Amino acid sequence: MLLNIQDLYVHYKSYWYIHKVLNGVWLRMMEGERVGVIGETGSGKTTLLKSILRILPQNAVIPNGMIKFKEIDMLKAGETELSMVRRREIGMIFQDPMAALNPVFKIKDQLYDVIRYKLFAEGYNPTKEELHDHAVKVLNDVKLPDYERVLESYPFQLSGGMRQRVMIAMALISAGKLLLADEPTTNIDVTIQDQILKLIDRLVKQRGLSTILVSHALGMVRQMTDRAYVLYAGDIMEEARTSELFDHPAHPYTSLLISSAPKISTREIGEGIRGKLPDYRSPPIGCRFAPRCPYAMDKCHTIKPKRTIINTDHAVTCHLYE
Ligand code: SF4
């Protein structure tokens, strides 16, 4: 198994409150798998990815859980071990390339740093020419033309699509095994979103990488993943093979989420799901979806449902199936 997350809780402390975001999340993936995580904005998807790399903000605490990457216990690993994983094993494409790239350094300096950081971990100290050649190669891989101009540019001098390609290039340098993609097309023009997705898909396949693609765009997850998890308010509600999840959703939230997505074929626009995500300062103690669920029973408001396996590769967290 490449990645095994069990019973993961993540809280954020603010001055007065504790925001209980992840609420016992599980996720497992084998080497070479492409896994999707879908859910509304604010359901904890980015927190989950950042937990894997241990790059959560300082006010985050992990009161319980396990994250095992290969044989490494990521929650107990020391800085040296974590640094090796971040340099050579796991790369991450962040949601907003403008925020992820440093605005005061040229692209070449930022790329050289990532390449140097990785090669140092392999015991090699590259020359300036080698850094340049490596940077040109990764820019070629992400199909960025005019690479000399790109290398000499500051992030603000590039278009959104070009910045995202630079981000992908950087993530791929460190992603020896696993690529984490956090809403990779959210902040770019709709006309090039498809190109970026195809690029990620091609590079992942070429390099035999495993991926976790996090998105609220259901079509993207359906197209690009083998298995998918549905995350709602910090709880995994359902897990299945992607085709099974979309064709035969079992959890009430998954069904509502899929039926509320606009359909191009029939020009229908779904009604959406009534209500909103709970307040993480005082989330529901039973099922977190209970205030919005049309099937909610009394016990849904007081008892947290358990993960129930309904058939091979298909599990659901709902009292209706226990
Ligand atoms: Fe709805 Fe209850 Fe199932 Fe939650 S546990 S999804 S409230 S039926």
Short mmCIF file of C-alpha atoms and ligand atoms in Angstrom, two decimals:
data_model
loop_
_atom_site.label_atom_id
_atom_site.label_comp_id
_atom_site.label_asym_id
_atom_site.label_seq_id
_atom_site.Cartn_x
_atom_site.Cartn_y
_atom_site.Cartn_z
CA MET A 1 0.00 0.00 0.00
CA LEU A 2 1.31 3.45 -0.90
CA LEU A 3 -0.79 5.59 1.42
CA ASN A 4 -2.93 4.64 4.38
CA ILE A 5 -4.83 7.29 6.33
CA GLN A 6 -6.87 6.13 9.32
CA ASP A 7 -9.14 7.98 11.71
CA LEU A 8 -7.54 11.37 11.02
CA TYR A 9 -8.75 14.35 13.03
CA VAL A 10 -7.50 17.89 12.32
CA HIS A 11 -8.52 20.91 14.40
CA TYR A 12 -7.66 24.58 13.94
CA LYS A 13 -7.28 26.68 17.06
CA SER A 14 -8.30 30.32 17.01
CA TYR A 15 -8.25 32.73 19.95
CA TRP A 16 -11.64 31.70 21.32
CA TYR A 17 -12.60 28.57 19.44
CA ILE A 18 -11.48 25.19 18.15
CA HIS A 19 -12.61 24.48 14.59
CA LYS A 20 -13.04 20.73 14.31
CA VAL A 21 -12.49 20.23 10.59
CA LEU A 22 -11.42 16.65 9.80
CA ASN A 23 -13.49 14.22 11.80
CA GLY A 24 -11.95 10.75 11.51
CA VAL A 25 -11.04 10.63 7.83
CA TRP A 26 -9.78 7.45 6.19
CA LEU A 27 -8.24 7.02 2.75
CA ARG A 28 -6.19 4.22 1.26
CA MET A 29 -4.42 3.92 -2.06
CA MET A 30 -2.19 1.45 -3.84
CA GLU A 31 0.81 2.33 -5.96
CA GLY A 32 -0.19 3.60 -9.43
CA GLU A 33 -3.79 4.40 -8.41
CA ARG A 34 -5.54 7.63 -9.35
CA VAL A 35 -7.81 8.65 -6.51
CA GLY A 36 -10.31 11.52 -6.45
CA VAL A 37 -11.69 13.41 -3.46
CA ILE A 38 -14.88 15.33 -4.14
CA GLY A 39 -16.94 17.61 -1.95
CA GLU A 40 -18.18 21.15 -1.57
CA THR A 41 -15.78 24.03 -1.02
CA GLY A 42 -14.94 24.14 2.68
CA SER A 43 -15.39 20.43 3.33
CA GLY A 44 -11.74 19.90 4.34
CA LYS A 45 -10.21 18.70 1.07
CA THR A 46 -7.17 21.00 1.17
CA THR A 47 -6.65 20.27 4.88
CA LEU A 48 -6.52 16.58 4.02
CA LEU A 49 -3.83 17.07 1.35
CA LYS A 50 -1.77 19.39 3.54
CA SER A 51 -1.96 16.86 6.40
CA ILE A 52 -0.34 14.23 4.18
CA LEU A 53 2.66 16.50 3.54
CA ARG A 54 2.56 17.88 7.11
CA ILE A 55 2.38 21.45 5.85
CA LEU A 56 -0.66 22.55 7.84
CA PRO A 57 -0.67 26.08 9.28
CA GLN A 58 0.76 26.57 12.77
CA ASN A 59 -2.62 26.76 14.48
CA ALA A 60 -3.52 23.25 13.29
CA VAL A 61 -3.44 20.30 15.68
CA ILE A 62 -3.86 16.61 14.92
CA PRO A 63 -5.38 15.09 18.07
CA ASN A 64 -5.69 11.63 16.58
CA GLY A 65 -5.02 9.59 13.47
CA MET A 66 -2.46 7.82 11.36
CA ILE A 67 -0.94 8.73 8.00
CA LYS A 68 1.36 6.08 6.65
CA PHE A 69 3.19 6.76 3.38
CA LYS A 70 4.94 3.54 2.34
CA GLU A 71 6.54 2.50 5.64
CA ILE A 72 6.85 6.06 6.98
CA ASP A 73 4.56 7.17 9.80
CA MET A 74 4.11 10.79 8.64
CA LEU A 75 2.68 11.99 11.97
CA LYS A 76 5.65 10.69 13.93
CA ALA A 77 8.42 11.31 11.38
CA GLY A 78 11.12 13.85 12.23
CA GLU A 79 11.98 16.88 10.07
CA THR A 80 14.80 15.07 8.21
CA GLU A 81 12.55 12.20 7.17
CA LEU A 82 9.70 14.57 6.23
CA SER A 83 12.07 16.68 4.21
CA MET A 84 13.22 13.62 2.22
CA VAL A 85 9.60 12.74 1.44
CA ARG A 86 8.85 16.30 0.32
CA ARG A 87 11.99 16.46 -1.84
CA ARG A 88 11.79 13.09 -3.59
CA GLU A 89 8.47 11.32 -3.09
CA ILE A 90 5.42 13.61 -2.94
CA GLY A 91 4.78 16.74 -5.01
CA MET A 92 1.79 19.04 -4.70
CA ILE A 93 0.04 21.31 -7.19
CA PHE A 94 -1.53 24.11 -5.18
CA GLN A 95 -4.89 25.69 -5.89
CA ASP A 96 -3.69 29.20 -6.56
CA PRO A 97 -0.37 29.40 -8.44
CA MET A 98 -0.14 33.17 -7.89
CA ALA A 99 -0.18 32.62 -4.12
CA ALA A 100 2.08 29.55 -4.27
CA LEU A 101 4.81 31.19 -6.36
CA ASN A 102 6.97 33.80 -4.67
CA PRO A 103 6.22 37.15 -6.39
CA VAL A 104 9.68 38.68 -5.77
CA PHE A 105 11.79 35.92 -7.34
CA LYS A 106 12.14 35.05 -11.01
CA ILE A 107 10.75 31.69 -12.14
CA LYS A 108 14.28 30.40 -12.76
CA ASP A 109 15.34 31.04 -9.15
CA GLN A 110 12.28 29.24 -7.83
CA LEU A 111 12.71 26.30 -10.19
CA TYR A 112 16.46 26.06 -9.52
CA ASP A 113 15.74 25.94 -5.77
CA VAL A 114 13.32 23.02 -6.11
CA ILE A 115 15.70 21.13 -8.41
CA ARG A 116 18.70 21.79 -6.13
CA TYR A 117 16.65 20.74 -3.09
CA LYS A 118 15.81 17.44 -4.74
CA LEU A 119 19.31 16.69 -6.08
CA PHE A 120 20.91 17.52 -2.70
CA ALA A 121 18.66 14.84 -1.20
CA GLU A 122 20.16 12.40 -3.71
CA GLY A 123 23.66 13.44 -2.62
CA TYR A 124 24.41 15.52 -5.72
CA ASN A 125 25.37 19.20 -5.92
CA PRO A 126 24.40 20.44 -9.40
CA THR A 127 26.27 23.15 -11.33
CA LYS A 128 24.46 26.22 -12.64
CA GLU A 129 24.44 24.78 -16.17
CA GLU A 130 22.92 21.52 -14.93
CA LEU A 131 20.22 23.46 -13.05
CA HIS A 132 19.42 25.41 -16.21
CA ASP A 133 19.27 22.24 -18.35
CA HIS A 134 17.04 20.51 -15.82
CA ALA A 135 14.72 23.55 -15.63
CA VAL A 136 14.44 23.69 -19.44
CA LYS A 137 13.61 19.99 -19.50
CA VAL A 138 10.78 20.29 -16.96
CA LEU A 139 9.36 23.35 -18.75
CA ASN A 140 9.41 21.35 -21.97
CA ASP A 141 7.61 18.50 -20.23
CA VAL A 142 4.74 20.83 -19.30
CA LYS A 143 4.69 22.24 -22.84
CA LEU A 144 5.73 25.77 -21.96
CA PRO A 145 7.14 27.39 -25.08
CA ASP A 146 9.67 30.23 -25.05
CA TYR A 147 11.26 28.80 -21.91
CA GLU A 148 14.14 31.31 -21.79
CA ARG A 149 11.61 34.13 -21.41
CA VAL A 150 9.63 32.14 -18.83
CA LEU A 151 12.76 31.48 -16.77
CA GLU A 152 13.63 35.20 -16.72
CA SER A 153 10.06 36.26 -15.81
CA TYR A 154 8.49 37.07 -12.46
CA PRO A 155 5.20 35.25 -11.74
CA PHE A 156 3.07 38.36 -12.44
CA GLN A 157 4.51 38.54 -15.97
CA LEU A 158 2.99 35.16 -16.91
CA SER A 159 -0.62 34.30 -17.69
CA GLY A 160 -2.65 32.16 -15.24
CA GLY A 161 -2.25 29.09 -17.44
CA MET A 162 1.53 29.56 -17.71
CA ARG A 163 1.84 29.98 -13.94
CA GLN A 164 -0.13 26.78 -13.42
CA ARG A 165 2.20 24.93 -15.83
CA VAL A 166 5.18 26.20 -13.83
CA MET A 167 3.47 24.94 -10.65
CA ILE A 168 2.93 21.53 -12.27
CA ALA A 169 6.60 21.45 -13.36
CA MET A 170 7.69 22.19 -9.78
CA ALA A 171 5.38 19.57 -8.29
CA LEU A 172 6.63 16.94 -10.75
CA ILE A 173 10.26 17.54 -9.76
CA SER A 174 9.53 16.25 -6.24
CA ALA A 175 6.79 13.76 -7.11
CA GLY A 176 8.77 10.55 -7.36
CA LYS A 177 5.76 8.47 -6.28
CA LEU A 178 2.71 10.59 -5.51
CA LEU A 179 1.24 13.77 -6.97
CA LEU A 180 -1.31 15.72 -4.92
CA ALA A 181 -3.43 18.06 -7.06
CA ASP A 182 -5.55 20.55 -5.15
CA GLU A 183 -8.25 22.00 -7.44
CA PRO A 184 -5.64 22.41 -10.20
CA THR A 185 -7.89 24.39 -12.55
CA THR A 186 -9.82 26.59 -10.14
CA ASN A 187 -7.98 29.82 -10.79
CA ILE A 188 -7.38 29.58 -14.51
CA ASP A 189 -9.36 30.57 -17.55
CA VAL A 190 -12.09 28.05 -18.50
CA THR A 191 -10.78 27.91 -22.07
CA ILE A 192 -7.50 26.27 -20.97
CA GLN A 193 -8.75 24.20 -18.02
CA ASP A 194 -9.16 21.16 -20.24
CA GLN A 195 -5.60 21.50 -21.60
CA ILE A 196 -4.19 21.62 -18.07
CA LEU A 197 -6.15 18.53 -17.02
CA LYS A 198 -5.03 16.57 -20.07
CA LEU A 199 -1.45 17.64 -19.40
CA ILE A 200 -1.60 16.40 -15.78
CA ASP A 201 -3.25 13.16 -16.89
CA ARG A 202 -0.60 12.53 -19.56
CA LEU A 203 2.35 13.29 -17.27
CA VAL A 204 0.95 11.12 -14.48
CA LYS A 205 0.52 8.18 -16.86
CA GLN A 206 3.92 8.68 -18.50
CA ARG A 207 5.70 8.67 -15.15
CA GLY A 208 3.60 5.95 -13.54
CA LEU A 209 2.70 8.23 -10.64
CA SER A 210 -0.10 7.79 -8.15
CA THR A 211 -2.36 10.82 -7.78
CA ILE A 212 -4.89 12.29 -5.43
CA LEU A 213 -7.03 14.77 -7.31
CA VAL A 214 -9.10 16.98 -5.07
CA SER A 215 -11.93 18.91 -6.66
CA HIS A 216 -15.50 20.08 -6.45
CA ALA A 217 -15.69 19.62 -10.26
CA LEU A 218 -17.35 16.23 -10.57
CA GLY A 219 -16.70 15.83 -14.30
CA MET A 220 -12.96 16.21 -13.76
CA VAL A 221 -12.88 13.52 -11.08
CA ARG A 222 -15.06 11.18 -13.14
CA GLN A 223 -12.74 11.55 -16.12
CA MET A 224 -9.38 11.30 -14.37
CA THR A 225 -9.62 8.87 -11.46
CA ASP A 226 -10.02 5.15 -10.78
CA ARG A 227 -11.53 5.43 -7.29
CA ALA A 228 -13.15 8.33 -5.49
CA TYR A 229 -13.96 9.45 -1.96
CA VAL A 230 -16.74 11.85 -1.04
CA LEU A 231 -15.82 14.25 1.73
CA TYR A 232 -18.50 16.27 3.51
CA ALA A 233 -17.74 18.57 6.45
CA GLY A 234 -14.61 16.64 7.37
CA ASP A 235 -16.17 13.16 7.13
CA ILE A 236 -15.70 10.59 4.37
CA MET A 237 -19.27 9.80 3.36
CA GLU A 238 -18.64 7.30 0.59
CA GLU A 239 -15.82 5.49 -1.17
CA ALA A 240 -16.11 3.48 -4.40
CA ARG A 241 -14.69 2.88 -7.83
CA THR A 242 -15.32 6.14 -9.69
CA SER A 243 -17.68 4.65 -12.27
CA GLU A 244 -19.69 2.88 -9.53
CA LEU A 245 -19.82 6.05 -7.41
CA PHE A 246 -21.25 8.14 -10.25
CA ASP A 247 -23.56 5.46 -11.67
CA HIS A 248 -24.82 4.01 -8.38
CA PRO A 249 -24.25 6.49 -5.55
CA ALA A 250 -25.35 5.05 -2.20
CA HIS A 251 -25.00 7.88 0.30
CA PRO A 252 -27.76 10.53 0.32
CA TYR A 253 -25.15 13.31 0.10
CA THR A 254 -23.41 11.76 -2.93
CA SER A 255 -26.75 11.32 -4.71
CA LEU A 256 -27.72 14.93 -4.06
CA LEU A 257 -24.27 16.20 -5.05
CA ILE A 258 -24.35 14.34 -8.36
CA SER A 259 -27.94 15.25 -9.17
CA SER A 260 -27.30 18.92 -8.47
CA ALA A 261 -24.48 19.15 -11.05
CA PRO A 262 -25.54 20.83 -14.33
CA LYS A 263 -25.98 18.39 -17.24
CA ILE A 264 -24.92 19.57 -20.68
CA SER A 265 -26.75 16.75 -22.47
CA THR A 266 -30.19 17.72 -21.18
CA ARG A 267 -29.48 21.39 -20.42
CA GLU A 268 -30.87 20.76 -16.93
CA ILE A 269 -29.62 22.56 -13.90
CA GLY A 270 -30.04 20.65 -10.64
CA GLU A 271 -31.73 22.22 -7.64
CA GLY A 272 -28.71 22.10 -5.38
CA ILE A 273 -28.64 20.88 -1.77
CA ARG A 274 -30.64 22.87 0.75
CA GLY A 275 -28.78 24.34 3.72
CA LYS A 276 -25.06 24.87 4.13
CA LEU A 277 -21.99 23.25 5.65
CA PRO A 278 -22.05 23.16 9.47
CA ASP A 279 -20.11 25.57 11.65
CA TYR A 280 -16.88 23.76 12.51
CA ARG A 281 -16.84 25.40 15.96
CA SER A 282 -19.86 23.33 16.99
CA PRO A 283 -20.51 20.70 14.32
CA PRO A 284 -23.39 18.20 14.66
CA ILE A 285 -22.46 15.39 17.07
CA GLY A 286 -24.14 12.64 15.05
CA CYS A 287 -23.98 12.59 11.26
CA ARG A 288 -22.60 15.90 10.08
CA PHE A 289 -24.97 15.82 7.09
CA ALA A 290 -28.07 15.32 9.27
CA PRO A 291 -29.30 18.98 9.22
CA ARG A 292 -29.47 18.79 5.40
CA CYS A 293 -30.40 15.16 4.85
CA PRO A 294 -33.93 14.36 3.61
CA TYR A 295 -33.67 10.87 5.19
CA ALA A 296 -32.41 11.94 8.62
CA MET A 297 -33.71 9.83 11.53
CA ASP A 298 -33.54 10.61 15.25
CA LYS A 299 -30.32 8.67 15.78
CA CYS A 300 -28.64 10.58 12.91
CA HIS A 301 -28.64 13.66 15.16
CA THR A 302 -26.98 11.94 18.11
CA ILE A 303 -24.90 8.96 16.90
CA LYS A 304 -22.06 9.18 14.42
CA PRO A 305 -22.62 6.59 11.65
CA LYS A 306 -19.96 3.94 11.06
CA ARG A 307 -18.25 3.00 7.84
CA THR A 308 -20.20 0.14 6.29
CA ILE A 309 -18.97 -1.96 3.39
CA ILE A 310 -21.81 -2.52 0.92
CA ASN A 311 -19.85 -4.42 -1.74
CA THR A 312 -16.29 -4.87 -2.97
CA ASP A 313 -14.57 -1.46 -3.12
CA HIS A 314 -17.73 0.35 -2.02
CA ALA A 315 -18.19 1.70 1.51
CA VAL A 316 -20.59 4.24 2.92
CA THR A 317 -20.95 6.11 6.22
CA CYS A 318 -24.69 6.26 6.85
CA HIS A 319 -27.13 4.76 9.35
CA LEU A 320 -29.36 3.66 6.47
CA TYR A 321 -26.82 0.96 5.59
CA GLU A 322 -25.74 -0.27 9.02
FE1 SF4 B 1 -28.83 11.04 6.31
FE2 SF4 B 1 -28.76 9.77 8.65
FE3 SF4 B 1 -27.46 8.78 6.56
FE4 SF4 B 1 -26.58 10.96 7.75
S1 SF4 B 1 -26.69 8.94 8.65
S2 SF4 B 1 -26.76 10.63 5.59
S3 SF4 B 1 -28.48 11.96 8.28
S4 SF4 B 1 -29.68 9.04 6.78
#
